[in-house]
mmCIF file of C-alpha atoms and ligand atoms in Angstrom:
data_model
loop_
_atom_site.group_PDB
_atom_site.id
_atom_site.type_symbol
_atom_site.label_atom_id
_atom_site.label_comp_id
_atom_site.label_asym_id
_atom_site.label_seq_id
_atom_site.Cartn_x
_atom_site.Cartn_y
_atom_site.Cartn_z
ATOM 1 C CA MET A 1 -80.400 -73.750 -160.414
ATOM 2 C CA ILE A 2 -78.481 -73.369 -157.211
ATOM 3 C CA ASP A 3 -76.823 -76.527 -155.954
ATOM 4 C CA MET A 4 -76.217 -76.851 -152.114
ATOM 5 C CA LYS A 5 -75.355 -80.603 -152.182
ATOM 6 C CA GLY A 6 -72.699 -81.449 -149.805
ATOM 7 C CA LYS A 7 -73.208 -78.212 -147.775
ATOM 8 C CA VAL A 8 -74.623 -77.949 -144.277
ATOM 9 C CA ALA A 9 -76.853 -75.205 -143.154
ATOM 10 C CA VAL A 10 -77.526 -74.367 -139.489
ATOM 11 C CA VAL A 11 -81.007 -72.594 -139.128
ATOM 12 C CA LEU A 12 -82.132 -70.944 -136.034
ATOM 13 C CA GLY A 13 -85.576 -69.595 -135.661
ATOM 14 C CA VAL A 14 -87.998 -72.316 -136.846
ATOM 15 C CA ALA A 15 -90.994 -72.040 -134.535
ATOM 16 C CA ASN A 16 -93.578 -73.438 -137.040
ATOM 17 C CA LYS A 17 -94.278 -73.620 -140.627
ATOM 18 C CA ARG A 18 -95.152 -70.005 -140.963
ATOM 19 C CA SER A 19 -91.564 -68.927 -139.626
ATOM 20 C CA ILE A 20 -89.365 -67.047 -142.182
ATOM 21 C CA ALA A 21 -86.786 -69.629 -141.122
ATOM 22 C CA TYR A 22 -88.749 -72.473 -142.191
ATOM 23 C CA ALA A 23 -89.329 -71.004 -145.789
ATOM 24 C CA ILE A 24 -85.430 -70.498 -145.779
ATOM 25 C CA ALA A 25 -84.938 -74.084 -144.556
ATOM 26 C CA GLU A 26 -87.320 -75.417 -147.282
ATOM 27 C CA LYS A 27 -85.336 -73.539 -150.092
ATOM 28 C CA LEU A 28 -81.923 -74.746 -148.696
ATOM 29 C CA ALA A 29 -83.293 -78.350 -148.429
ATOM 30 C CA ALA A 30 -84.643 -78.363 -151.908
ATOM 31 C CA ALA A 31 -81.279 -77.068 -153.250
ATOM 32 C CA GLY A 32 -79.769 -80.081 -151.640
ATOM 33 C CA ALA A 33 -78.259 -78.772 -148.389
ATOM 34 C CA THR A 34 -78.136 -80.862 -145.142
ATOM 35 C CA LEU A 35 -80.070 -78.929 -142.396
ATOM 36 C CA VAL A 36 -79.418 -78.582 -138.653
ATOM 37 C CA LEU A 37 -82.544 -76.829 -137.152
ATOM 38 C CA CYS A 38 -81.908 -75.192 -133.833
ATOM 39 C CA TYR A 39 -85.002 -74.846 -131.699
ATOM 40 C CA GLN A 40 -85.412 -72.431 -128.676
ATOM 41 C CA THR A 41 -87.102 -74.779 -126.097
ATOM 42 C CA GLU A 42 -87.712 -78.390 -125.324
ATOM 43 C CA ARG A 43 -91.373 -77.576 -126.275
ATOM 44 C CA LEU A 44 -90.268 -77.312 -129.905
ATOM 45 C CA LYS A 45 -88.178 -80.409 -130.134
ATOM 46 C CA ARG A 46 -90.819 -82.916 -131.438
ATOM 47 C CA GLU A 47 -92.031 -80.230 -133.936
ATOM 48 C CA SER A 48 -88.511 -79.535 -135.276
ATOM 49 C CA GLU A 49 -87.834 -83.248 -135.658
ATOM 50 C CA ASP A 50 -91.010 -83.702 -137.640
ATOM 51 C CA LEU A 51 -90.233 -80.620 -139.895
ATOM 52 C CA ILE A 52 -86.681 -82.088 -140.640
ATOM 53 C CA ALA A 53 -88.591 -85.298 -141.784
ATOM 54 C CA GLU A 54 -91.105 -83.187 -143.764
ATOM 55 C CA LEU A 55 -88.215 -81.449 -145.562
ATOM 56 C CA GLY A 56 -87.122 -84.892 -146.772
ATOM 57 C CA GLN A 57 -83.898 -84.603 -144.755
ATOM 58 C CA THR A 58 -82.424 -88.007 -144.050
ATOM 59 C CA GLY A 59 -78.949 -89.277 -142.658
ATOM 60 C CA LYS A 60 -77.168 -86.544 -140.720
ATOM 61 C CA ALA A 61 -79.753 -83.841 -140.560
ATOM 62 C CA ARG A 62 -80.833 -83.162 -136.920
ATOM 63 C CA ALA A 63 -82.764 -80.787 -134.671
ATOM 64 C CA ILE A 64 -80.751 -79.323 -131.686
ATOM 65 C CA GLN A 65 -81.868 -77.182 -128.756
ATOM 66 C CA MET A 66 -80.231 -73.779 -128.554
ATOM 67 C CA ASP A 67 -81.678 -70.882 -126.530
ATOM 68 C CA VAL A 68 -79.460 -68.001 -127.670
ATOM 69 C CA THR A 69 -79.591 -66.282 -124.167
ATOM 70 C CA LYS A 70 -77.616 -69.141 -122.819
ATOM 71 C CA ASP A 71 -73.931 -69.432 -123.564
ATOM 72 C CA ALA A 72 -73.728 -73.011 -122.322
ATOM 73 C CA GLU A 73 -76.457 -74.076 -124.860
ATOM 74 C CA ILE A 74 -74.816 -72.288 -127.837
ATOM 75 C CA GLU A 75 -71.455 -73.893 -126.984
ATOM 76 C CA ALA A 76 -73.070 -77.422 -126.468
ATOM 77 C CA ALA A 77 -75.036 -77.106 -129.800
ATOM 78 C CA PHE A 78 -71.917 -76.247 -131.895
ATOM 79 C CA LYS A 79 -69.996 -78.864 -130.162
ATOM 80 C CA GLU A 80 -72.398 -81.405 -131.261
ATOM 81 C CA ILE A 81 -72.602 -79.926 -134.824
ATOM 82 C CA GLY A 82 -68.776 -79.952 -134.986
ATOM 83 C CA GLU A 83 -68.757 -83.651 -134.166
ATOM 84 C CA ALA A 84 -71.279 -84.471 -136.724
ATOM 85 C CA PHE A 85 -69.945 -82.615 -139.698
ATOM 86 C CA PRO A 86 -66.464 -81.745 -140.827
ATOM 87 C CA ALA A 87 -67.448 -78.240 -141.832
ATOM 88 C CA ILE A 88 -70.603 -76.079 -142.067
ATOM 89 C CA HIS A 89 -71.296 -73.565 -144.824
ATOM 90 C CA THR A 90 -74.401 -71.485 -143.868
ATOM 91 C CA LEU A 91 -75.843 -70.046 -140.640
ATOM 92 C CA VAL A 92 -79.229 -68.569 -140.631
ATOM 93 C CA HIS A 93 -80.089 -66.433 -137.642
ATOM 94 C CA SER A 94 -83.891 -65.735 -137.800
ATOM 95 C CA VAL A 95 -84.562 -64.832 -134.077
ATOM 96 C CA ALA A 96 -85.817 -61.816 -132.360
ATOM 97 C CA PHE A 97 -87.995 -61.096 -129.333
ATOM 98 C CA ALA A 98 -89.051 -58.018 -127.336
ATOM 99 C CA PRO A 99 -91.468 -58.072 -124.300
ATOM 100 C CA GLY A 100 -95.072 -57.408 -125.286
ATOM 101 C CA ASP A 101 -95.303 -54.210 -123.416
ATOM 102 C CA ALA A 102 -92.369 -52.635 -125.383
ATOM 103 C CA MET A 103 -94.277 -53.305 -128.755
ATOM 104 C CA LYS A 104 -97.593 -51.827 -127.747
ATOM 105 C CA ASN A 105 -96.925 -49.013 -125.235
ATOM 106 C CA ASP A 106 -95.791 -45.429 -126.152
ATOM 107 C CA PHE A 107 -92.080 -45.700 -127.114
ATOM 108 C CA LEU A 108 -91.178 -43.220 -124.400
ATOM 109 C CA LEU A 109 -92.225 -45.769 -121.774
ATOM 110 C CA THR A 110 -89.641 -48.323 -122.945
ATOM 111 C CA LYS A 111 -88.319 -50.048 -119.826
ATOM 112 C CA ARG A 112 -84.650 -50.638 -119.246
ATOM 113 C CA GLU A 113 -85.047 -54.457 -118.747
ATOM 114 C CA ASP A 114 -87.177 -54.760 -121.897
ATOM 115 C CA PHE A 115 -84.651 -52.786 -123.892
ATOM 116 C CA ALA A 116 -82.113 -55.165 -122.660
ATOM 117 C CA VAL A 117 -84.037 -58.313 -123.477
ATOM 118 C CA ALA A 118 -84.734 -57.119 -126.981
ATOM 119 C CA MET A 119 -81.017 -56.241 -127.559
ATOM 120 C CA ASP A 120 -79.765 -59.491 -126.008
ATOM 121 C CA ILE A 121 -82.019 -61.903 -127.970
ATOM 122 C CA SER A 122 -82.348 -59.901 -131.275
ATOM 123 C CA VAL A 123 -78.718 -58.511 -131.530
ATOM 124 C CA TYR A 124 -76.089 -59.938 -129.324
ATOM 125 C CA SER A 125 -77.340 -63.478 -130.191
ATOM 126 C CA LEU A 126 -75.968 -62.960 -133.824
ATOM 127 C CA ILE A 127 -72.547 -62.153 -132.507
ATOM 128 C CA ALA A 128 -72.498 -65.033 -130.183
ATOM 129 C CA VAL A 129 -73.647 -67.619 -132.807
ATOM 130 C CA ALA A 130 -71.397 -66.196 -135.350
ATOM 131 C CA ARG A 131 -68.358 -66.561 -133.054
ATOM 132 C CA ALA A 132 -69.366 -70.178 -132.197
ATOM 133 C CA ALA A 133 -69.957 -71.040 -135.986
ATOM 134 C CA ALA A 134 -66.939 -69.409 -137.498
ATOM 135 C CA PRO A 135 -64.449 -72.186 -136.461
ATOM 136 C CA LEU A 136 -66.635 -74.689 -138.172
ATOM 137 C CA MET A 137 -66.804 -72.730 -141.431
ATOM 138 C CA THR A 138 -63.397 -74.082 -142.564
ATOM 139 C CA GLU A 139 -64.358 -73.647 -146.310
ATOM 140 C CA GLY A 140 -65.632 -70.169 -145.942
ATOM 141 C CA GLY A 141 -69.368 -69.506 -145.395
ATOM 142 C CA SER A 142 -72.487 -67.334 -145.421
ATOM 143 C CA ILE A 143 -74.306 -65.948 -142.208
ATOM 144 C CA LEU A 144 -77.682 -64.586 -142.721
ATOM 145 C CA THR A 145 -79.831 -62.629 -140.402
ATOM 146 C CA LEU A 146 -83.336 -61.055 -140.712
ATOM 147 C CA THR A 147 -84.087 -57.342 -140.158
ATOM 148 C CA HIS A 148 -86.921 -54.836 -141.043
ATOM 149 C CA TYR A 149 -87.137 -51.291 -142.250
ATOM 150 C CA GLY A 150 -88.168 -50.211 -138.792
ATOM 151 C CA SER A 151 -84.352 -49.945 -138.308
ATOM 152 C CA THR A 152 -84.306 -46.841 -140.218
ATOM 153 C CA LYS A 153 -87.887 -45.290 -140.292
ATOM 154 C CA THR A 154 -90.463 -45.300 -137.608
ATOM 155 C CA PHE A 155 -93.355 -47.777 -137.762
ATOM 156 C CA PRO A 156 -96.318 -47.705 -135.184
ATOM 157 C CA ASN A 157 -95.595 -50.043 -132.282
ATOM 158 C CA TYR A 158 -92.200 -51.476 -133.763
ATOM 159 C CA ASN A 159 -90.621 -49.390 -131.062
ATOM 160 C CA VAL A 160 -87.681 -51.018 -129.275
ATOM 161 C CA MET A 161 -87.460 -53.746 -132.171
ATOM 162 C CA GLY A 162 -86.603 -50.814 -134.500
ATOM 163 C CA LEU A 163 -83.496 -49.975 -132.222
ATOM 164 C CA ALA A 164 -82.674 -53.721 -132.207
ATOM 165 C CA LYS A 165 -82.876 -53.989 -135.961
ATOM 166 C CA ALA A 166 -80.549 -50.857 -136.412
ATOM 167 C CA ALA A 167 -77.910 -52.419 -134.004
ATOM 168 C CA LEU A 168 -78.387 -55.763 -135.903
ATOM 169 C CA GLU A 169 -77.649 -54.137 -139.299
ATOM 170 C CA ALA A 170 -74.534 -52.514 -137.732
ATOM 171 C CA ALA A 171 -73.473 -55.791 -136.298
ATOM 172 C CA VAL A 172 -73.758 -57.346 -139.779
ATOM 173 C CA ARG A 173 -71.364 -54.779 -141.145
ATOM 174 C CA TYR A 174 -68.765 -55.229 -138.294
ATOM 175 C CA LEU A 175 -69.118 -59.049 -138.455
ATOM 176 C CA ALA A 176 -68.600 -58.809 -142.236
ATOM 177 C CA VAL A 177 -65.209 -56.999 -141.710
ATOM 178 C CA SER A 178 -64.176 -59.268 -138.673
ATOM 179 C CA LEU A 179 -64.951 -62.552 -140.726
ATOM 180 C CA GLY A 180 -64.018 -61.450 -144.159
ATOM 181 C CA PRO A 181 -60.462 -62.735 -143.941
ATOM 182 C CA LYS A 182 -61.949 -66.217 -143.151
ATOM 183 C CA LYS A 183 -63.976 -65.910 -146.337
ATOM 184 C CA ILE A 184 -67.222 -65.849 -144.237
ATOM 185 C CA ARG A 185 -69.888 -63.314 -145.635
ATOM 186 C CA VAL A 186 -72.451 -61.689 -143.378
ATOM 187 C CA ASN A 187 -75.648 -60.300 -144.694
ATOM 188 C CA ALA A 188 -79.094 -59.358 -143.626
ATOM 189 C CA ILE A 189 -82.523 -59.629 -145.496
ATOM 190 C CA SER A 190 -84.892 -56.701 -144.796
ATOM 191 C CA ALA A 191 -88.301 -58.588 -145.179
ATOM 192 C CA GLY A 192 -91.508 -56.719 -145.362
ATOM 193 C CA ALA A 193 -94.190 -57.423 -142.760
ATOM 194 C CA ILE A 194 -95.359 -61.009 -142.657
ATOM 195 C CA LYS A 195 -97.938 -62.648 -140.342
ATOM 196 C CA THR A 196 -95.934 -64.899 -138.230
ATOM 197 C CA LEU A 197 -95.983 -65.728 -134.479
ATOM 198 C CA ALA A 198 -93.401 -62.927 -133.771
ATOM 199 C CA ALA A 199 -94.950 -60.482 -135.945
ATOM 200 C CA ARG A 200 -98.309 -61.094 -134.141
ATOM 201 C CA GLY A 201 -96.540 -59.464 -131.176
ATOM 202 C CA ILE A 202 -96.384 -56.136 -132.821
ATOM 203 C CA GLY A 203 -99.526 -54.012 -131.725
ATOM 204 C CA ASP A 204 -101.877 -53.466 -134.788
ATOM 205 C CA LEU A 205 -99.777 -55.430 -137.369
ATOM 206 C CA GLN A 206 -102.800 -55.436 -139.651
ATOM 207 C CA THR A 207 -102.300 -51.568 -140.330
ATOM 208 C CA MET A 208 -98.755 -52.381 -141.321
ATOM 209 C CA LEU A 209 -99.935 -55.019 -143.810
ATOM 210 C CA ASP A 210 -102.640 -52.975 -145.229
ATOM 211 C CA ARG A 211 -100.374 -49.762 -145.601
ATOM 212 C CA THR A 212 -98.024 -51.911 -147.398
ATOM 213 C CA THR A 213 -100.449 -52.988 -150.117
ATOM 214 C CA GLU A 214 -101.315 -49.291 -150.613
ATOM 215 C CA ARG A 215 -97.712 -48.104 -150.979
ATOM 216 C CA ALA A 216 -95.366 -50.944 -152.102
ATOM 217 C CA ALA A 217 -94.480 -50.970 -155.692
ATOM 218 C CA LEU A 218 -95.827 -54.355 -156.132
ATOM 219 C CA GLN A 219 -99.017 -53.366 -154.314
ATOM 220 C CA ARG A 220 -98.825 -56.398 -152.053
ATOM 221 C CA ASN A 221 -97.189 -57.877 -149.096
ATOM 222 C CA VAL A 222 -94.269 -60.204 -149.378
ATOM 223 C CA GLU A 223 -94.449 -63.990 -148.776
ATOM 224 C CA GLN A 224 -92.219 -66.332 -146.888
ATOM 225 C CA PRO A 225 -90.920 -68.298 -149.904
ATOM 226 C CA GLU A 226 -89.799 -65.067 -151.550
ATOM 227 C CA VAL A 227 -87.527 -64.381 -148.600
ATOM 228 C CA GLY A 228 -86.440 -67.962 -148.664
ATOM 229 C CA GLY A 229 -85.451 -67.576 -152.195
ATOM 230 C CA VAL A 230 -83.184 -64.650 -151.550
ATOM 231 C CA ALA A 231 -81.642 -66.398 -148.484
ATOM 232 C CA LEU A 232 -80.740 -69.255 -150.808
ATOM 233 C CA PHE A 233 -79.069 -66.932 -153.324
ATOM 234 C CA LEU A 234 -77.203 -65.190 -150.553
ATOM 235 C CA ALA A 235 -76.069 -68.566 -149.013
ATOM 236 C CA SER A 236 -74.772 -69.611 -152.388
ATOM 237 C CA ASP A 237 -71.556 -68.955 -154.325
ATOM 238 C CA LEU A 238 -73.739 -66.819 -156.783
ATOM 239 C CA ALA A 239 -73.492 -64.169 -153.964
ATOM 240 C CA SER A 240 -69.771 -64.710 -153.124
ATOM 241 C CA GLY A 241 -69.026 -60.911 -153.778
ATOM 242 C CA ILE A 242 -71.855 -59.735 -151.380
ATOM 243 C CA THR A 243 -71.074 -59.134 -147.715
ATOM 244 C CA GLY A 244 -72.127 -56.749 -145.059
ATOM 245 C CA GLU A 245 -75.312 -55.698 -146.903
ATOM 246 C CA VAL A 246 -78.922 -55.256 -146.158
ATOM 247 C CA THR A 247 -80.957 -56.725 -149.036
ATOM 248 C CA PHE A 248 -84.728 -55.611 -149.097
ATOM 249 C CA VAL A 249 -87.341 -58.329 -149.884
ATOM 250 C CA ASP A 250 -90.349 -56.163 -149.223
ATOM 251 C CA CYS A 251 -92.357 -55.958 -152.639
ATOM 252 C CA GLY A 252 -90.638 -52.354 -153.150
ATOM 253 C CA PHE A 253 -92.165 -50.862 -150.071
ATOM 254 C CA ASN A 254 -88.932 -48.937 -148.797
ATOM 255 C CA ILE A 255 -88.459 -47.263 -152.273
ATOM 256 C CA THR A 256 -91.677 -45.441 -152.189
ATOM 257 C CA GLY A 257 -92.302 -42.006 -150.476
ATOM 258 C CA ILE A 258 -96.035 -41.541 -150.374
HETATM 259 N N1 LIG B 1 -92.592 -61.449 -139.737
HETATM 260 C C1 LIG B 1 -92.204 -60.148 -140.187
HETATM 261 O O1 LIG B 1 -92.974 -59.370 -140.453
HETATM 262 C C2 LIG B 1 -90.741 -59.923 -140.223
HETATM 263 C C3 LIG B 1 -90.360 -58.866 -141.017
HETATM 264 C C4 LIG B 1 -88.903 -58.542 -141.066
HETATM 265 C C5 LIG B 1 -88.011 -59.274 -140.267
HETATM 266 N N2 LIG B 1 -88.638 -60.215 -139.434
HETATM 267 C C6 LIG B 1 -87.664 -61.125 -138.605
HETATM 268 O O2 LIG B 1 -87.560 -62.435 -138.908
HETATM 269 C C7 LIG B 1 -87.035 -63.176 -137.882
HETATM 270 C C8 LIG B 1 -87.971 -64.363 -137.782
HETATM 271 O O3 LIG B 1 -89.187 -64.028 -137.310
HETATM 272 P P1 LIG B 1 -90.558 -64.660 -137.839
HETATM 273 O O4 LIG B 1 -91.346 -63.543 -138.377
HETATM 274 O O5 LIG B 1 -90.171 -65.650 -138.777
HETATM 275 O O6 LIG B 1 -91.248 -65.034 -136.525
HETATM 276 P P2 LIG B 1 -91.178 -66.543 -135.674
HETATM 277 O O7 LIG B 1 -91.926 -66.252 -134.462
HETATM 278 O O8 LIG B 1 -91.626 -67.650 -136.539
HETATM 279 O O9 LIG B 1 -89.575 -66.586 -135.379
HETATM 280 C C9 LIG B 1 -89.047 -66.099 -134.465
HETATM 281 C C10 LIG B 1 -88.050 -67.117 -133.812
HETATM 282 O O10 LIG B 1 -87.198 -66.538 -132.801
HETATM 283 C C11 LIG B 1 -86.962 -67.504 -131.889
HETATM 284 N N3 LIG B 1 -86.474 -67.226 -130.616
HETATM 285 C C12 LIG B 1 -87.004 -66.242 -129.784
HETATM 286 N N4 LIG B 1 -86.210 -66.007 -128.673
HETATM 287 C C13 LIG B 1 -85.221 -67.089 -128.766
HETATM 288 C C14 LIG B 1 -84.247 -67.413 -128.018
HETATM 289 N N5 LIG B 1 -84.136 -66.873 -126.782
HETATM 290 N N6 LIG B 1 -83.518 -68.574 -128.382
HETATM 291 C C15 LIG B 1 -83.560 -69.074 -129.645
HETATM 292 N N7 LIG B 1 -84.528 -68.581 -130.460
HETATM 293 C C16 LIG B 1 -85.373 -67.796 -130.047
HETATM 294 C C17 LIG B 1 -88.417 -68.281 -131.700
HETATM 295 O O11 LIG B 1 -88.284 -69.617 -131.137
HETATM 296 C C18 LIG B 1 -88.753 -68.393 -133.197
HETATM 297 O O12 LIG B 1 -88.436 -69.475 -133.784
HETATM 298 C C19 LIG B 1 -86.999 -62.102 -136.780
HETATM 299 O O13 LIG B 1 -85.763 -61.722 -136.597
HETATM 300 C C20 LIG B 1 -87.933 -61.075 -137.222
HETATM 301 O O14 LIG B 1 -87.579 -59.831 -136.480
HETATM 302 C C21 LIG B 1 -89.837 -60.515 -139.485
#
């Protein structure tokens, strides 16, 4: 049994109960961690506060607005977190975005501005929030992000997000080296396809889900709680020797050839 009592986990990327971040927050909360849920816009405030309550979080747990494209919001959010807690232990970055056109048109047509948006929100944001969180991880810590096998192999319509995930995985390795001396570990979970709000933006997601059931070793798609469980492990001291890695949670899809 993993015990996270006394630990504070900051989780970015809960849009609703289908979000991978929600499943991660659920596992962290069940293990006793105190949660800070960071939501993107004012519109998600009420829902985030309700989710905090549903997760049985009382006392200091809170929901804070943080649009990762805005340096001022990142700074303000971590200032508030620093005032509320003597230290934080886990940071979950479960955030990505690419404009719709870039994930349904021919990859060759990828626009400069869509490329920049995808890289800013899906990659640079990890660096920005890691930099803001690190000074609060005074007892060491674990930073996690979510990636996909589209970083390495092509998937229909994944397009610019594949490039973003490749860069994100490289950022994980560079951040792991940068933050290693502070005893902060940085890892990515490469999740199989799951029907969430973000995934529904990928043109023809159903084909991806169907092909997975045909090819994955376990002959099915992965589910959010399975990703949540691995995130809890990586956040915990059981994973104290793991950093800079990409851990697949994809029912054994990436290991098969045909
Ligand atoms: N669903 C999948 O199939 C799958 C597979 C592998 C990896 N992932 C990754 O998992 C992560 C979470 O996605 P999800 O599938 O749970 O979908 P989701 O839509 O539930 O979560 C995406 C989150 O990103 C947040 N976000 C987007 N722009 C933001 C911004 N500017 N500032 C702050 N937050 C912002 C959204 O508010 C949302 O909470 C993403 O990195 C995604 O690429 C998803």
